[in-house]
Short mmCIF file of C-alpha atoms in Angstrom, two decimals:
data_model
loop_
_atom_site.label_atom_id
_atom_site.label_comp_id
_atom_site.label_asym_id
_atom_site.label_seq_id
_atom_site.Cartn_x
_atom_site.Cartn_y
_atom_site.Cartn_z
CA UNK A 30 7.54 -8.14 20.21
CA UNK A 31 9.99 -7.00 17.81
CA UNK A 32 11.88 -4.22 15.24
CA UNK A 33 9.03 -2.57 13.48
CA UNK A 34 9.52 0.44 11.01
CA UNK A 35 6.21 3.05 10.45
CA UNK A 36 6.33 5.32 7.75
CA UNK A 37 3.91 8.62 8.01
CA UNK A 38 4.32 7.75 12.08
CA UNK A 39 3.91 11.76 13.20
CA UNK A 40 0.25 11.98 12.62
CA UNK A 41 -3.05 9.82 11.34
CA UNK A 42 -3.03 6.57 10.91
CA UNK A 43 1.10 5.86 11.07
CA UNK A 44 1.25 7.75 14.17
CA UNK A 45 -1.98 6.04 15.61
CA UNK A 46 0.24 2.23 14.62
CA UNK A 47 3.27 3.26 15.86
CA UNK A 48 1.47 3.98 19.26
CA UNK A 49 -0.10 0.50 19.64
CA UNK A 50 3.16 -0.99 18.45
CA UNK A 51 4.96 0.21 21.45
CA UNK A 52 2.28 -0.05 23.57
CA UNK A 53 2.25 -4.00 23.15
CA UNK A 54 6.28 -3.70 23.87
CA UNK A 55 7.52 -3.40 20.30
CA UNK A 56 10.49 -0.74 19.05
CA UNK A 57 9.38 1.25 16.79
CA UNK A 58 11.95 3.27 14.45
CA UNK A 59 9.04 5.91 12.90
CA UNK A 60 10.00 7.54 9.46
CA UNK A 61 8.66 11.37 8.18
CA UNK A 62 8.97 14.39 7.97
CA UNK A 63 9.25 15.93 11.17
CA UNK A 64 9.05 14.65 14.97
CA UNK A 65 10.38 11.18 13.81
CA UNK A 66 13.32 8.92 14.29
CA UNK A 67 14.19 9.20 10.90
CA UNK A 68 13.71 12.31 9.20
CA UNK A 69 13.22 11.80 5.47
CA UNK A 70 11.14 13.66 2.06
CA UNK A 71 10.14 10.51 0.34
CA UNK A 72 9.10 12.58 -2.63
CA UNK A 73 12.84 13.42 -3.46
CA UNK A 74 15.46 10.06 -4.02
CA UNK A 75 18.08 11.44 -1.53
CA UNK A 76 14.97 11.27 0.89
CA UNK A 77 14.20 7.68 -0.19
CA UNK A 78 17.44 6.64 0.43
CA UNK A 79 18.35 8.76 4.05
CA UNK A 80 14.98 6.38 4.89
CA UNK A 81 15.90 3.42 4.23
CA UNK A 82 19.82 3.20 5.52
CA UNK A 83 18.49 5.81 8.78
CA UNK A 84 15.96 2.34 9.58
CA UNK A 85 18.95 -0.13 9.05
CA UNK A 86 20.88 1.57 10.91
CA UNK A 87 18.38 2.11 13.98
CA UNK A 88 17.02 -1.26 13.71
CA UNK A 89 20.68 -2.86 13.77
CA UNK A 90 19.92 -4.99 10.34
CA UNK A 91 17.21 -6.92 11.39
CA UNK A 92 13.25 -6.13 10.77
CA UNK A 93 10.64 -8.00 12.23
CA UNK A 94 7.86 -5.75 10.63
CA UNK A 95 7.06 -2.70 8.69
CA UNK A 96 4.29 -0.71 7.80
CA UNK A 97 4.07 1.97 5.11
CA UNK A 98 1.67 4.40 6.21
CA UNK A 99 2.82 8.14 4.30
CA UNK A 100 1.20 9.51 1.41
CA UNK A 101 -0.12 12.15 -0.39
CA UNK A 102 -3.70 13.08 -0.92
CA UNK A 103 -5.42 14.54 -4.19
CA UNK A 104 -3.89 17.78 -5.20
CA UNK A 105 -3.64 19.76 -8.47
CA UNK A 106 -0.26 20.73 -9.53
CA UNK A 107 1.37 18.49 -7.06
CA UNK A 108 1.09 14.94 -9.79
CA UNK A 109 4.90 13.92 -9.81
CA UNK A 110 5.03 14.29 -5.42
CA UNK A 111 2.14 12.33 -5.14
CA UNK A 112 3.30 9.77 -7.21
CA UNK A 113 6.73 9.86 -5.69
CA UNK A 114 5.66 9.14 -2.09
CA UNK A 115 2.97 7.27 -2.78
CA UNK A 116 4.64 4.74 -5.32
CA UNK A 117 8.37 4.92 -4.48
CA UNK A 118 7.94 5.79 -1.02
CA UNK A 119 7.10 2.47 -0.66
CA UNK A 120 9.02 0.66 -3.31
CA UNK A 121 12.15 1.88 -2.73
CA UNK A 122 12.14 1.34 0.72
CA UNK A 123 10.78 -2.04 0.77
CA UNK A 124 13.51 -3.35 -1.85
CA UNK A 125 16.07 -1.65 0.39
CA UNK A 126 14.55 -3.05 3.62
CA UNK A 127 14.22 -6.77 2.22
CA UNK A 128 17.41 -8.47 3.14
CA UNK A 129 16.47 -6.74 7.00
CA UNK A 130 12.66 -8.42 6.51
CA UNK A 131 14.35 -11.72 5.45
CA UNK A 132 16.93 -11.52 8.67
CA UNK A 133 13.49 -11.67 10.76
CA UNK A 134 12.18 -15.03 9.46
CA UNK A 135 8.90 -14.44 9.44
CA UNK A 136 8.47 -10.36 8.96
CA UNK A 137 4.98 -8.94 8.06
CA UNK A 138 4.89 -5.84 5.91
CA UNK A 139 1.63 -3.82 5.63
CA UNK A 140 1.74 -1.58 2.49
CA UNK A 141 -1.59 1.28 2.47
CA UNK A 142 -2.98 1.54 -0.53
CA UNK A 143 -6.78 3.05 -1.04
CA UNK A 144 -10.26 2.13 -2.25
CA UNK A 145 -9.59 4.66 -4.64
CA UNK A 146 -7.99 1.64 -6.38
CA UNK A 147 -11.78 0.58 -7.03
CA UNK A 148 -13.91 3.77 -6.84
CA UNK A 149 -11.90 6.19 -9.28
CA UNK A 150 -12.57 7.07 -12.92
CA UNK A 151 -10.40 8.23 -15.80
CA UNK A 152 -7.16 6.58 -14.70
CA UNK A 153 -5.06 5.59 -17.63
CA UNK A 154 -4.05 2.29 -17.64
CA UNK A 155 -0.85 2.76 -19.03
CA UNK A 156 0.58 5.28 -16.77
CA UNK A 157 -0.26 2.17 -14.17
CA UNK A 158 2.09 0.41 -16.39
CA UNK A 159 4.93 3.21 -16.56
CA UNK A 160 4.81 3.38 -12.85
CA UNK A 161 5.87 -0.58 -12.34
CA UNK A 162 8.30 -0.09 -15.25
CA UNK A 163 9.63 2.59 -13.63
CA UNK A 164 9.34 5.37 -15.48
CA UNK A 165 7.65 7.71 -13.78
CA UNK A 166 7.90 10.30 -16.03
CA UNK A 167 5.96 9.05 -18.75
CA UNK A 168 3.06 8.20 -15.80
CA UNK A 169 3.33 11.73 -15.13
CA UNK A 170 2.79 13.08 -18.32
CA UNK A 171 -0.27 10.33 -19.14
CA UNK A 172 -2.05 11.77 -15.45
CA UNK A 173 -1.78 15.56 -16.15
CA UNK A 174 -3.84 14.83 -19.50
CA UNK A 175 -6.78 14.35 -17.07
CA UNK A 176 -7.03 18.26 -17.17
CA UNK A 177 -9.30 18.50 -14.62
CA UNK A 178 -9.24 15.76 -12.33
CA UNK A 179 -5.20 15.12 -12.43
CA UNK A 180 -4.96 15.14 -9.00
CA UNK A 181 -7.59 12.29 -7.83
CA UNK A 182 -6.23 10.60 -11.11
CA UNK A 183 -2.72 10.46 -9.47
CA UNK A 184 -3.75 9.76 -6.12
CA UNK A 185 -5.87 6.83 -7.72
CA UNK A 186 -3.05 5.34 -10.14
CA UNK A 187 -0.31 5.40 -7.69
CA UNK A 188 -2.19 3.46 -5.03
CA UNK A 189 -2.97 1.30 -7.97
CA UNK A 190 0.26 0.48 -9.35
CA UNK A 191 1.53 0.03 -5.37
CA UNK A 192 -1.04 -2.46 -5.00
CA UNK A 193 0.03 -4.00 -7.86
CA UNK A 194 3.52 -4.07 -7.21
CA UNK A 195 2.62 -5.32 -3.52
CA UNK A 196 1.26 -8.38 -4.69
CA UNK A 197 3.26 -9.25 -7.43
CA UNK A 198 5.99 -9.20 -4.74
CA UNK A 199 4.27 -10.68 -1.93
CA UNK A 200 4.27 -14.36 -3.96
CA UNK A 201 8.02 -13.71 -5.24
CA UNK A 202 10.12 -15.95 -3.90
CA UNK A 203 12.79 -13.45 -2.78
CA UNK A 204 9.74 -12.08 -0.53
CA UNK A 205 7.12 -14.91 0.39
CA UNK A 206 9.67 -17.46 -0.28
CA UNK A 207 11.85 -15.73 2.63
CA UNK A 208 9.32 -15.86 5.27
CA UNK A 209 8.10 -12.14 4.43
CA UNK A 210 4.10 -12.05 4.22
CA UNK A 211 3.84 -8.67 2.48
CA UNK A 212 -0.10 -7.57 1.99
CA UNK A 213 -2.12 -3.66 1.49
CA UNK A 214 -4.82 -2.44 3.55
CA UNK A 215 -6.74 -0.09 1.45
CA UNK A 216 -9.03 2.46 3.97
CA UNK A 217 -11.57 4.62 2.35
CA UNK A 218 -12.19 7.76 4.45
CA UNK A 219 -10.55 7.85 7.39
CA UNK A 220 -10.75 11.37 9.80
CA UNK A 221 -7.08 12.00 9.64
CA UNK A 222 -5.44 15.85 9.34
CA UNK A 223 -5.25 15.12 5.57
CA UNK A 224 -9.04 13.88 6.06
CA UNK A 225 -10.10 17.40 7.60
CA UNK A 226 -8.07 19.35 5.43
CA UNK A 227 -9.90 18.07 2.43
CA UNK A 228 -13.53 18.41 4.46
CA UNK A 229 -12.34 22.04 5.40
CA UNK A 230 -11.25 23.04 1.78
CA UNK A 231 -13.41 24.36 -1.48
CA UNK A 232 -14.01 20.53 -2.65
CA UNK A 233 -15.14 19.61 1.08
CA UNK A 234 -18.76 19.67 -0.51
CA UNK A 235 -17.80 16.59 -2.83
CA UNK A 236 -15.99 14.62 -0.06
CA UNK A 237 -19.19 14.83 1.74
CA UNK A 238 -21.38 13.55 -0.42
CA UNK A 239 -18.76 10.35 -0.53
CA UNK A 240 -21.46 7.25 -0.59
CA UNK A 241 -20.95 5.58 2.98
CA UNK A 242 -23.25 2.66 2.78
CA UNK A 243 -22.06 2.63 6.58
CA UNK A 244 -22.52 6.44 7.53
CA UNK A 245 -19.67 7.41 9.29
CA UNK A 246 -15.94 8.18 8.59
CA UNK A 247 -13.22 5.30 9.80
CA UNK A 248 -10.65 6.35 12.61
CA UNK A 249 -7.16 5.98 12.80
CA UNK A 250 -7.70 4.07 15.80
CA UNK A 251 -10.05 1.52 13.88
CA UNK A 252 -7.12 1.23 11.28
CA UNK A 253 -4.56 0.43 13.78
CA UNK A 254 -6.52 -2.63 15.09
CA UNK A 255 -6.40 -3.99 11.62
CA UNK A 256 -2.68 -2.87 10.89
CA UNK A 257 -1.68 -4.81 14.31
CA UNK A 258 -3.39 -8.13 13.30
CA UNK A 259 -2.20 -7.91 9.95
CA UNK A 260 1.52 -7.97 11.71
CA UNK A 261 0.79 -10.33 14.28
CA UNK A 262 0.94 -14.42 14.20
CA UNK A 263 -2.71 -14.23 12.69
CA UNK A 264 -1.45 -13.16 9.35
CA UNK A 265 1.09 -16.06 8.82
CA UNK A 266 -1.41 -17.59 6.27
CA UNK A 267 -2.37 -14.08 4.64
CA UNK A 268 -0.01 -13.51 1.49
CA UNK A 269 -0.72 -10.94 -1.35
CA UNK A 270 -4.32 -10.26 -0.06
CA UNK A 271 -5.52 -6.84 -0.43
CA UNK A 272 -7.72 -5.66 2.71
CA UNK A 273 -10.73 -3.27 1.66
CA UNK A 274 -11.88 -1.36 5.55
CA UNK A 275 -13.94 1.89 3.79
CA UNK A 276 -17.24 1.30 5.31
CA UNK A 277 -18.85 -0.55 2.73
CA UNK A 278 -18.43 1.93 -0.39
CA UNK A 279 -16.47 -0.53 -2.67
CA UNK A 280 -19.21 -3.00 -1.95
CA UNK A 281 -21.61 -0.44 -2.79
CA UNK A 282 -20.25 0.71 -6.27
CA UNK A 283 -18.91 -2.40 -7.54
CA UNK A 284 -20.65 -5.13 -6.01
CA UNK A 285 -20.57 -8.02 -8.60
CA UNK A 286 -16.94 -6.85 -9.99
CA UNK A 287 -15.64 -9.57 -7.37
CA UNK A 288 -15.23 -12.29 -7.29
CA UNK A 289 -14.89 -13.73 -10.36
CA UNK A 290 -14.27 -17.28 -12.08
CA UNK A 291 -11.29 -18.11 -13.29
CA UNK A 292 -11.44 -16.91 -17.06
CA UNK A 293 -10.71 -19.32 -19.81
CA UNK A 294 -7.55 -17.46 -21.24
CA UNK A 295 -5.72 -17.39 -17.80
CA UNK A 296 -6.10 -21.36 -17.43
CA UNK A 297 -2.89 -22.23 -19.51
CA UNK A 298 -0.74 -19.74 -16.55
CA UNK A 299 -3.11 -21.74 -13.98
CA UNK A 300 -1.75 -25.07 -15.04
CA UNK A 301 1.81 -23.72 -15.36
CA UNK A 302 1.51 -22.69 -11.94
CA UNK A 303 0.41 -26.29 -10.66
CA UNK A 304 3.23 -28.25 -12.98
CA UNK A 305 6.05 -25.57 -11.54
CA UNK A 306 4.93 -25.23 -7.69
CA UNK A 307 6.61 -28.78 -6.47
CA UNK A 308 9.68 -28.55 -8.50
CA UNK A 309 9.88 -24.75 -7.33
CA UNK A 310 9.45 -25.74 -4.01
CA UNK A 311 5.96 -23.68 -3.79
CA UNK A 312 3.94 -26.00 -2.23
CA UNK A 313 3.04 -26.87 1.65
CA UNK A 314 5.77 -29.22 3.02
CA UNK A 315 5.31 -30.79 6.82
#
């Protein structure tokens, strides 16, 4: 039992978390738009930041978990949002959060990101890299030029870069280091309202025919179970990973992309790595 924050918590899969959270006895301090503790727009900075001191101040300084659940789906014309909430909707907060996480001890953070990250075309690599150099206007303008398919193409590269950024972190030693064990679920098609709204809408043909090697859609409930043991005792050991639950569709178009050997030209970082762990203090001590 513990402090948790939920981001996205009034409907879906946040609000579906939150609900097992304080089933098993936890507080929960929920975060959106409307019918939340905290009432915040993530897409704007003045939202960002009414987030992140509205959870330090409910939670009294000290977070024993947190999971960032909102986002935005595919839409035309709405690039720069998407990649607000999406990206620095979880970012921000979890930078501002961290000295909270680190007051825990041992604080699990669950960051959503999609299997988009795997099953998308036409994303431009280097508006991945303007997003974790933060400069999210030249992502922007590198995403519109996907006339067509902009909006998938900034769902797809902000879940990207947050996954990136995610584990990057997660092996930091301001985060791991601290007892924080940050990690990203990444669901493919779950029936949420955002879910129904897309099945409901002109496209809903295309999200259809979505390959499902296992034939159904995920539920939020499903999601939650995972969410929960990726916060619980169970995920001491789990640092950086990135959890694919879509129903076997990343399997299905990419099934020999991983794993992977080691290649030759990242073997000099490898052995860095080794040589610096003991005298950085990364290494298992008992």
């Amino acid at each position: 039992m513990g402090v948790h924050a939920v981001t996205g918590a009034a409907s879906g899969i946040g609000r579906a978390v939150a609900d097992r959270l304080r089933a098993d006895g936890n507080r929960v301090v929920t975060v959106d738009l409307h019918d939340a503790d905290v009432i915040a727009d993530l897409s704007t900075a003045t939202g960002r930041r009414a987030a992140i001191e509205g959870v330090l101040d409910s939670a009294g300084g000290r977070l024993d978990g947190v999971v960032l659940a909102a986002g935005l789906g595919p839409a035309k014309g709405r690039e720069r949002m998407i990649v607000e909430v999406n990206m620095l909707g979880v970012t921000e907060l979890l930078e501002g959060w961290r000295s909270a996480l680190a007051t825990a001890g041992d604080a699990k953070v669950v960051v959503f990101g999609s299997n988009s990250t795997t099953t998308t075309p036409f994303v431009p690599r280097r508006a991945i890299g303007d997003l974790l150099d933060g400069d999210v206007d030249a992502a922007v303008r590198k995403v519109r030029r996907r006339v067509g398919v902009s909006g998938p193409v900034a769902y797809a590269t902000s879940k990207i870069a947050v996954t990136q950024w995610s584990r990057s972190k997660a092996v930091a030693d301001e985060w791991a280091g601290a007892g924080i064990r940050l990690n990203v679920i990444a669901p493919g098609p779950v029936l949420t309202p955002l879910l129904q709204s897309q099945l409901d809408s002109s496209t809903g043909s295309q999200v259809r025919s979505f390959p499902l090697p296992s034939r159904r859609f995920g539920t939020p409930e499903q999601l939650a179970d995972w969410v929960l043991m990726m916060l619980s005792p169970s995920a001491d050991f789990l640092v950086g990973s990135v959890i694919v639950v879509d129903g076997g569709t990343d399997a299905l178009i990419r099934t020999r992309s991983w794993p992977r050997p080691l290649p030759v030209r990242a073997v000099p970082r490898f052995l860095w790595q080794m040589y610096r762990a003991p005298r950085d203090g990364r290494v298992a001590t008992y």
